[in-house]
Tab-separated table of C-alpha atoms and ligand atoms in Angstrom:
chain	number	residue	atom	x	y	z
D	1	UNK	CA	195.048	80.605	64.117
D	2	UNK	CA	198.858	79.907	63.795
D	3	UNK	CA	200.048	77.387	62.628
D	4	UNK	CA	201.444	75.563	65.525
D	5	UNK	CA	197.765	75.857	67.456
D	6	UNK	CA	196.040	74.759	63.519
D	7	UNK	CA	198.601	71.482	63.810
D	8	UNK	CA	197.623	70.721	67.588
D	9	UNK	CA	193.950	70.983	66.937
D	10	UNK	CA	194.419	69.108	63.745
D	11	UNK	CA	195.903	66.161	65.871
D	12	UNK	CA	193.784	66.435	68.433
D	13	UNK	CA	190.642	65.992	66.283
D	14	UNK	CA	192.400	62.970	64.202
D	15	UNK	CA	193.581	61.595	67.898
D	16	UNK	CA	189.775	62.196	69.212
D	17	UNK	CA	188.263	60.276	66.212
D	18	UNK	CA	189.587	57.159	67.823
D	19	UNK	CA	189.211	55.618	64.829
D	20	UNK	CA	193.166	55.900	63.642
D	21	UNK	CA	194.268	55.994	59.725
D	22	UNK	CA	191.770	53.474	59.263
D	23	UNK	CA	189.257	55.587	60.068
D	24	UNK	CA	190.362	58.250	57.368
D	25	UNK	CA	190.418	55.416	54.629
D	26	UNK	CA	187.320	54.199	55.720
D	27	UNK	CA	185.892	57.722	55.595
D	28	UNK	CA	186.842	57.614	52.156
D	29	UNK	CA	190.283	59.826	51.796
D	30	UNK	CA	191.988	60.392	48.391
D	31	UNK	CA	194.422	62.506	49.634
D	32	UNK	CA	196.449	62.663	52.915
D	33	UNK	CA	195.951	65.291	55.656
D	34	UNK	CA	198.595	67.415	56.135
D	35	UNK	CA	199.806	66.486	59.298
D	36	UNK	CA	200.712	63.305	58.059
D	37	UNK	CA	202.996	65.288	55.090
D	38	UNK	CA	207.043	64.181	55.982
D	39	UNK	CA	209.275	67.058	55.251
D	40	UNK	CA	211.881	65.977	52.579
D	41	UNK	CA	214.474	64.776	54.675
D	42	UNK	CA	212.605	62.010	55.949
D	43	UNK	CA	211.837	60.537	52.530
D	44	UNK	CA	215.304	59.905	51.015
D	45	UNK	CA	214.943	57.124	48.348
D	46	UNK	CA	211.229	56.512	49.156
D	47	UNK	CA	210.854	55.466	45.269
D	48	UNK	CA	213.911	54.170	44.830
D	49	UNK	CA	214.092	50.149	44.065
D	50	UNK	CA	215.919	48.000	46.538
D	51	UNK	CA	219.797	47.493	45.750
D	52	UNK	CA	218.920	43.837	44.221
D	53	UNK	CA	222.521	42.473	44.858
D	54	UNK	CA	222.313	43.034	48.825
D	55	UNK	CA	219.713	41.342	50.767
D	56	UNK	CA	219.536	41.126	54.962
D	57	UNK	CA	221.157	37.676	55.531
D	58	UNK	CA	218.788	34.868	55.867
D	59	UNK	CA	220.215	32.339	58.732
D	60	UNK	CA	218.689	28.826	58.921
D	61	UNK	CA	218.548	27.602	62.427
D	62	UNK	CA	217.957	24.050	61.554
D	63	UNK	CA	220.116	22.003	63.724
D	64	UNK	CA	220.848	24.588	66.184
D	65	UNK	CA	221.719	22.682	69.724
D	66	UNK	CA	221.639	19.429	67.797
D	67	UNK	CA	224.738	19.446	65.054
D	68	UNK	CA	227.514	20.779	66.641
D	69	UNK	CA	228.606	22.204	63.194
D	70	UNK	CA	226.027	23.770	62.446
D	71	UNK	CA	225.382	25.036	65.606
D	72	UNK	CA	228.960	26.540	65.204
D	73	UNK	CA	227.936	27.772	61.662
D	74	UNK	CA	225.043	29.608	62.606
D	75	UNK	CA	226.860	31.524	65.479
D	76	UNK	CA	229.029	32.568	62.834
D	77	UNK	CA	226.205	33.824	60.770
D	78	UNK	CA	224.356	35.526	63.631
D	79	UNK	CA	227.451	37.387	65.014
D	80	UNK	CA	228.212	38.095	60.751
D	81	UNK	CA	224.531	39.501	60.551
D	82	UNK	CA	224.192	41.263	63.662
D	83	UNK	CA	227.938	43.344	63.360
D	84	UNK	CA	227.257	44.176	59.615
D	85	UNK	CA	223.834	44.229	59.128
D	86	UNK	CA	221.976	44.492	62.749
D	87	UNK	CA	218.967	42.482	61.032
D	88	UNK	CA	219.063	39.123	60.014
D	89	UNK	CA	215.920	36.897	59.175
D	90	UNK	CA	215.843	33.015	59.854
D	91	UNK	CA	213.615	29.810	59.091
D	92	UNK	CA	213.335	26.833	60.783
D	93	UNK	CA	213.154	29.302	64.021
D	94	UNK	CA	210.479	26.504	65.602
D	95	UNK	CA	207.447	28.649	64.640
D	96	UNK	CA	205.143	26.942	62.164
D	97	UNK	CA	203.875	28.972	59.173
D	98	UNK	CA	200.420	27.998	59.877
D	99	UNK	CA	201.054	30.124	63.416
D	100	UNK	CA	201.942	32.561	61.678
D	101	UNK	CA	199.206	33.268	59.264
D	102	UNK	CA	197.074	33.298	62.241
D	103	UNK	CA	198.731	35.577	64.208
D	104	UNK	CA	198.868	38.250	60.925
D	105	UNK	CA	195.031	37.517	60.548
D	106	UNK	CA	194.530	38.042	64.003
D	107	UNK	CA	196.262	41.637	64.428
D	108	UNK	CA	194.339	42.029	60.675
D	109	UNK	CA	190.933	41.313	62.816
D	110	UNK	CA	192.097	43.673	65.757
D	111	UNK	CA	191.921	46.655	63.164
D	112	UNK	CA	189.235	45.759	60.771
D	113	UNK	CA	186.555	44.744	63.865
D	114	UNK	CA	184.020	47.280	65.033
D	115	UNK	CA	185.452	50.546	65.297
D	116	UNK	CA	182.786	51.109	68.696
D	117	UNK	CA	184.252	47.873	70.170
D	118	UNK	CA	187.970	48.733	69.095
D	119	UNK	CA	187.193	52.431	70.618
D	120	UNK	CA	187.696	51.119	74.094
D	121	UNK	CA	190.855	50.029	73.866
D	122	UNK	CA	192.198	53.701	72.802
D	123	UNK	CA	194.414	54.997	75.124
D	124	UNK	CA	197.813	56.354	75.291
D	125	UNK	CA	198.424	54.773	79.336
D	126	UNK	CA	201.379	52.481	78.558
D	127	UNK	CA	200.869	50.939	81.708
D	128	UNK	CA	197.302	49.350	80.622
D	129	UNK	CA	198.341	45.482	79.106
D	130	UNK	CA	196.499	45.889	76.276
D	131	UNK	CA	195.673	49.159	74.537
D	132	UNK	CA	195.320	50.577	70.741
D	133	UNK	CA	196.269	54.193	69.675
D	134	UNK	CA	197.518	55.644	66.443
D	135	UNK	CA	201.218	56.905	66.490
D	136	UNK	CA	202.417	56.954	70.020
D	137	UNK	CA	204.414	59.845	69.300
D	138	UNK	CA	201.215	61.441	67.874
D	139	UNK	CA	202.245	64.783	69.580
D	140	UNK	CA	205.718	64.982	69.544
D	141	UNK	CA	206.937	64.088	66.204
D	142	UNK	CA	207.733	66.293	63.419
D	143	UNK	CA	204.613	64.238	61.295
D	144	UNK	CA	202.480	61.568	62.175
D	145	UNK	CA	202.830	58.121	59.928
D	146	UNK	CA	200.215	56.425	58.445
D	147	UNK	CA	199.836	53.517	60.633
D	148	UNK	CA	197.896	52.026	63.843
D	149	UNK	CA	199.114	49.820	66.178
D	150	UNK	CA	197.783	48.227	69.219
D	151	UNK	CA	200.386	47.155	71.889
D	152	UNK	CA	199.808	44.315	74.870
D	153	UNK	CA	202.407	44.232	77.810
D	154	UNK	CA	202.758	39.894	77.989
D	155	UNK	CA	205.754	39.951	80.312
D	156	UNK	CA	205.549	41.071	83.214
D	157	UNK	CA	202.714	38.544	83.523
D	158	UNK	CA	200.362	36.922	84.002
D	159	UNK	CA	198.433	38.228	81.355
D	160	UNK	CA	195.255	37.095	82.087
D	161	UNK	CA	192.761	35.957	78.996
D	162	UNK	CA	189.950	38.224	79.313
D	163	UNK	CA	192.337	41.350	78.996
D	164	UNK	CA	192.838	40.506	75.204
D	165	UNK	CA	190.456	41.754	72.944
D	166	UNK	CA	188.223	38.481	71.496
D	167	UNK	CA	188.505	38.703	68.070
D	168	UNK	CA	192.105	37.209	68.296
D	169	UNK	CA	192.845	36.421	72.136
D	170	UNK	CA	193.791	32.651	71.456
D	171	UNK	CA	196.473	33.500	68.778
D	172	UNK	CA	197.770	36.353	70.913
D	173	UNK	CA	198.454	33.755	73.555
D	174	UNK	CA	199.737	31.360	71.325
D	175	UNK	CA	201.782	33.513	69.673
D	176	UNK	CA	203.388	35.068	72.782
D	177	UNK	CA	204.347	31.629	74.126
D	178	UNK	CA	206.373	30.728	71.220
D	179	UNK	CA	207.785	33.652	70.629
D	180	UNK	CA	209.204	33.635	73.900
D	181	UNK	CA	210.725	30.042	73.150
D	182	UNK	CA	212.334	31.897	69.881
D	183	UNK	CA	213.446	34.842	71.822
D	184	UNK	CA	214.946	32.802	74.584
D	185	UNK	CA	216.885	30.309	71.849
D	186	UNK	CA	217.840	33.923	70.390
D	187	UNK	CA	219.632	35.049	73.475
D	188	UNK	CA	221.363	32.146	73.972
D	189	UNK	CA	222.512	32.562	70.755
D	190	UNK	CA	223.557	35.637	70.767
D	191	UNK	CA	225.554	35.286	74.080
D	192	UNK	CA	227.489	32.389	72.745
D	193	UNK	CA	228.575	33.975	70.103
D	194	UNK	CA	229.568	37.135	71.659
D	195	UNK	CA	232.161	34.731	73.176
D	196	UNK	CA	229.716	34.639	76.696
D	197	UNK	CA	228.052	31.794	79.124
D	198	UNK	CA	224.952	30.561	76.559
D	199	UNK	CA	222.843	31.803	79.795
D	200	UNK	CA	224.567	35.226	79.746
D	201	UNK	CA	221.443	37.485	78.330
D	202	UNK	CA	218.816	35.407	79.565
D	203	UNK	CA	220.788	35.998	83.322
D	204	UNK	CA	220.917	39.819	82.559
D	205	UNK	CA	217.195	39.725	82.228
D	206	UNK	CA	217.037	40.951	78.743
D	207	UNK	CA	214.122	38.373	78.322
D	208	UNK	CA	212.193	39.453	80.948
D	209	UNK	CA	209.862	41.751	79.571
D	210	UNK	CA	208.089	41.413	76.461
D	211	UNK	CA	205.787	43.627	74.395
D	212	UNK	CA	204.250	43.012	71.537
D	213	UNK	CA	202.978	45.754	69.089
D	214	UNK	CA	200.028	44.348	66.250
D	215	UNK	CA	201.059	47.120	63.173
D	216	UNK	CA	198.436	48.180	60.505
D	217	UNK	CA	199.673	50.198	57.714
D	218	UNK	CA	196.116	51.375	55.492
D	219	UNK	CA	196.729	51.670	52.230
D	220	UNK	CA	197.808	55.020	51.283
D	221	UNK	CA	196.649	57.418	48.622
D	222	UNK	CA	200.182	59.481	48.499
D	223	UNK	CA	202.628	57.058	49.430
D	224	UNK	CA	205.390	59.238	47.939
D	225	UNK	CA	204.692	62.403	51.234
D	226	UNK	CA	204.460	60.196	54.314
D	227	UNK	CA	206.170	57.012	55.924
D	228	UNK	CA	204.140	54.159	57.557
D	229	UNK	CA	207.110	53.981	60.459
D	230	UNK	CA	209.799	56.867	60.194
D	231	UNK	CA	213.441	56.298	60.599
D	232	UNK	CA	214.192	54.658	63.484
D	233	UNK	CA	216.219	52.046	65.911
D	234	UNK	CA	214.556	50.094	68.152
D	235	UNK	CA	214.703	50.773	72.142
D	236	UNK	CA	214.854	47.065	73.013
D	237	UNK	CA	217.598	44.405	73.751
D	238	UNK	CA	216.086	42.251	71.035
D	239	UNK	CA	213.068	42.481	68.152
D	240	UNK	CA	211.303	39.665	66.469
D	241	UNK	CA	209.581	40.611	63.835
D	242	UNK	CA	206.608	39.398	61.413
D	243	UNK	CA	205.610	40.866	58.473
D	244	UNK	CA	203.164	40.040	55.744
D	245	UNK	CA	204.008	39.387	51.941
D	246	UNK	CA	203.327	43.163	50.827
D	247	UNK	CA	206.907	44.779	51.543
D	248	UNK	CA	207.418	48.278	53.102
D	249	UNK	CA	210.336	47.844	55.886
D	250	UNK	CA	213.527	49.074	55.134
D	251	UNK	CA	217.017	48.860	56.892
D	252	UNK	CA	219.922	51.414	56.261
D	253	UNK	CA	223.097	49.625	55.296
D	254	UNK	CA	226.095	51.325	54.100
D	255	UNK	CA	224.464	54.820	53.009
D	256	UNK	CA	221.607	52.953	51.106
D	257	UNK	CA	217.827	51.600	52.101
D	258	UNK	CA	217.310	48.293	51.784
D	259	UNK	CA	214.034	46.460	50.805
D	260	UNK	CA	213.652	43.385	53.520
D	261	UNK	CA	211.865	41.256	50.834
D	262	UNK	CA	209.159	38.974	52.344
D	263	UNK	CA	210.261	35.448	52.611
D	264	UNK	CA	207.007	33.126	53.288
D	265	UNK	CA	207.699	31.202	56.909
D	266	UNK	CA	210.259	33.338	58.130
D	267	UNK	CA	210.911	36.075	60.643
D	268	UNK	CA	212.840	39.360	61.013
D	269	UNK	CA	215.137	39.852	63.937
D	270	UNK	CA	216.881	42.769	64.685
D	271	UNK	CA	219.539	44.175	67.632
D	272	UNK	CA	217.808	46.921	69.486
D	273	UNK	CA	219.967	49.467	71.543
D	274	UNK	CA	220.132	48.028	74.835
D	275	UNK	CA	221.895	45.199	72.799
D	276	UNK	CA	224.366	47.751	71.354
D	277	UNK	CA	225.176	48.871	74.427
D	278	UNK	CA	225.938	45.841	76.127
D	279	UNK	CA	228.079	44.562	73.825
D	280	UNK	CA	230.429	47.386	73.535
D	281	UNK	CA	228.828	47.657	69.656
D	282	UNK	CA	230.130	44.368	68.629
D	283	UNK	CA	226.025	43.912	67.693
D	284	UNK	CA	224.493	46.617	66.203
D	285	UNK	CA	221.124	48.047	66.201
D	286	UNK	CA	220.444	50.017	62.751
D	287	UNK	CA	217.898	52.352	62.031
D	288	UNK	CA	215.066	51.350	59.726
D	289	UNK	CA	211.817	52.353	58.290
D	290	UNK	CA	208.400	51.775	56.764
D	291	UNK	CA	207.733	52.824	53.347
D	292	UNK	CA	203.832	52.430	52.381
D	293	UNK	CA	202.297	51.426	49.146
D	294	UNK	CA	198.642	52.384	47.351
D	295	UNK	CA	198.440	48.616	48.131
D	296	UNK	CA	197.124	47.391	51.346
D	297	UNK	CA	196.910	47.079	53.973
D	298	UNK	CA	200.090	46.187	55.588
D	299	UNK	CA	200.150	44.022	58.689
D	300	UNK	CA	202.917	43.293	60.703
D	301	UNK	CA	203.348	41.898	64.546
D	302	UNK	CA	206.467	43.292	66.489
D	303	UNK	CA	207.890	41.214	69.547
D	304	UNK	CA	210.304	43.788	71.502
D	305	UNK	CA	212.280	41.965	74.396
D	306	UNK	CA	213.387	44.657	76.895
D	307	UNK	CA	210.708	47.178	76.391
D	308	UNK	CA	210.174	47.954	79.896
D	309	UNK	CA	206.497	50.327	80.209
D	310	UNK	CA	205.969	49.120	83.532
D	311	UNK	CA	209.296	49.835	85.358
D	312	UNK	CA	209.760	46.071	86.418
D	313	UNK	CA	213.799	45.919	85.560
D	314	UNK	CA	215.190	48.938	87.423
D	315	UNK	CA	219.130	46.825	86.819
D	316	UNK	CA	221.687	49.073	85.474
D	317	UNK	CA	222.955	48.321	82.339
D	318	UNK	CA	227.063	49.042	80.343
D	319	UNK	CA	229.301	47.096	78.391
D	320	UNK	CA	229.137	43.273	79.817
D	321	UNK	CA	232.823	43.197	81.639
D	322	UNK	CA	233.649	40.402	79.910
D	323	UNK	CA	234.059	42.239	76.879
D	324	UNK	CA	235.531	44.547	77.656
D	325	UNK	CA	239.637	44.843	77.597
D	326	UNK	CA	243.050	47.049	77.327
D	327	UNK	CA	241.920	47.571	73.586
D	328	UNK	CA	238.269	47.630	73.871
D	329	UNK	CA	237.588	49.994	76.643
D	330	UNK	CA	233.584	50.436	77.632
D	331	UNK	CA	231.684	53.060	74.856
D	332	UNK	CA	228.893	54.094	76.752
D	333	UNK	CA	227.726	54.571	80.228
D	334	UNK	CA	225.582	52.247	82.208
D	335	UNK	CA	221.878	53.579	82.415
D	336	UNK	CA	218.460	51.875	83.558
D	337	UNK	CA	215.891	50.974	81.024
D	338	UNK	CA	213.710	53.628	82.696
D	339	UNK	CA	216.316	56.041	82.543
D	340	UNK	CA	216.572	55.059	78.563
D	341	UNK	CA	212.924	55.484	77.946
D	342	UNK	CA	212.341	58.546	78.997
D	343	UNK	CA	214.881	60.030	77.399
D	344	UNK	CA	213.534	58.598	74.020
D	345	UNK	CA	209.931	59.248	75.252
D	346	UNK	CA	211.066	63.230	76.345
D	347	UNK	CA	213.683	63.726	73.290
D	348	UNK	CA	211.730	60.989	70.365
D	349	UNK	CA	211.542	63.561	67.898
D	350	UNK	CA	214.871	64.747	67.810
D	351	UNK	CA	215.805	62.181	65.413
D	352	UNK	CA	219.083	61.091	67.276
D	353	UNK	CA	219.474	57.718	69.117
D	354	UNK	CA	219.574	57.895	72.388
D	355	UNK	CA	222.621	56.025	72.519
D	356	UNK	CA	224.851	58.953	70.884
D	357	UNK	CA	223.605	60.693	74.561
D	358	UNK	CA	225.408	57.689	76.411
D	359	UNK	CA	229.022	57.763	74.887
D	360	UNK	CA	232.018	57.877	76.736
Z	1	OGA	C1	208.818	48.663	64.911
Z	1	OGA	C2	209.107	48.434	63.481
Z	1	OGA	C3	208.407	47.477	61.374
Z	1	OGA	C4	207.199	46.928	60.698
Z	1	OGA	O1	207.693	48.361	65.346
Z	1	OGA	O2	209.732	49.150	65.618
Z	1	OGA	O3	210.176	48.769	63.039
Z	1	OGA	O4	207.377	46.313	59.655
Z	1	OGA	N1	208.164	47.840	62.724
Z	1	OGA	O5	206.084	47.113	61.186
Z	2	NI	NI1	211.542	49.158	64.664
């Protein structure tokens, strides 16, 4: 058989298992099948240590809307963050610790429940609200990455109860509602310190979807020839993300990964593209990775704002007029979320952001 057919029937069988990278743990592998081998290129610095005098900034939002210095201070730090760095992570963001936990645990009991009941949820329709696959780009990319994921549509709602799987249906809701309270305090954020109405984002409708992936990175018996997430930015106007206290994402940041250490009760938010574009790049959304460990596993809950599946924001989206001047002249072209997707969905393993298509 060539080896193009060998590799489709290899990920066919993996894909038809169902049972994701867990399943190949479970089953009891020491080493990693080949389709899940990254060619070199994609594992630059995979064992080197984290530059120890450069973290991600950590913003504290304590007082935000309440002290009018430091609500001025932490506009300051977001707009500092999200030009330099593209990721910042904050505390006192309204979420309680104790939420958190719960939410980890939860995706952790997605995963680890009964592979028969967790079999129904395996798709790879993105319209269905709630569904569980292995690598969405299971196909398409160059390798596959050692992690599962399942992925529930909450806005466009209503989401209805009984569409979320049991074993963690009340902290999915939970979660999702205060999430959105974050992301909403986010935008406002963001837009006043791009200079903009506080309402500015939240009026563009960047809020108004909201996905949110439940990651599961197995431990891994070869960490050093595959990636739990490879190289990549995200296609959303905003993420929020959660991670647990094992370590593994990384953010690029002046020719170098970075380590985005763990920090107990707080949360990692990052510019996505359709934030980039907007603001004429005065935020940036940076490309980042996940690096996996012998350890595990690895849990982590990813709330993308702007990830449109269903095709509910068909608005056009450039630079935000307001921003734009003599001396700043738009950088890309307006496009459609739809319009955006597909091209990462049809292009995804190219490596190249779809943004680079868009420039003027
Ligand atoms: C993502 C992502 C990082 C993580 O879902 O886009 O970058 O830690 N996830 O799971
Ligand atoms: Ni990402």
């Amino acid at each position: 058989m060539p080896n193009d057919d060998r590799r489709q029937s290899e990920l066919r069988s993996f894909d038809n298992t169902k049972a994701g990278v867990k399943g190949l743990v479970d089953g009891g592998a020491f080493v990693i099948p080949q389709i899940f081998v990254h060619p070199p290129h994609h594992l630059d610095g995979i064992t080197a240590k984290s530059c120890l005098s450069q973290q991600v900034p950590v913003i504290d939002l304590d007082g935000f809307n309440k002290d009018p210095q430091r609500h001025k201070a932490i506009l300051e730090e977001i707009l500092r963050a999200s030009r330099t760095w593209g990721f910042f992570q904050v505390v006192n963001h309204g979420i309680s610790t104790s939420t958190l936990e719960a939410t980890l645990d939860g995706v952790r009991r997605f995963h680890e429940q009964d592979v028969e009941t967790k079999k129904k949820y395996y798709t790879r329709d993105y319209t269905r609200k709630m569904l569980y696959n292995s690598n969405h780009d299971l196909y398409t990319s160059p390798a596959v990455c050692w992690r599962d994921s399942f992925n529930v549509i909450v806005e466009p709602g209503p989401l209805e109860p009984e569409e979320l799987p049991e074993v963690c249906r009340d902290i999915l809701s939970r979660y999702s509602k205060e999430v959105i309270e974050l992301g909403t305090n986010l935008f406002k954020l963001l837009s006043e310190a791009l200079g903009l109405d506080p309402n500015h984002l939240i009026d563009i409708d960047c809020a108004q979807t909201l996905a949110l992936f439940g990651h599961y990175y197995p431990a891994c018996p070869e960490p050093e020839h595959t990636l739990g997430t490879r190289k990549h930015s995200d296609y959303s106007f905003l993420t929020i993300l959660l991670q647990d206290n094992l370590g593994g994402l990384q953010v690029q940041h002046q020719g170098e990964w970075v380590n985005i250490v763990p920090l107990a009760g707080a949360l990692v938010v990052n510019i996505g593209d359709l934030l980039q574009l907007v603001s004429n790049d005065k935020l940036r959304s940076v490309e980042h990775r996940v690096v996996v460990n012998r350890r595990g596993p690895r849990v982590s809950m990813a709330a993308f704002f702007g990830r449109d599946t269903v095709g509910v924001n068909s608005r056009s989206y450039g630079p935000i007029g307001e921003l734009l001047s003599e001396e700043n002249p738009p950088k890309y072209r307006a496009t459609t979320i739809r319009g955006y997707t597909s091209y990462f969905h049809n292009k995804g393993g190219d490596g190249i952001s779809p943004l680079k298509h868009l420039e003027l």
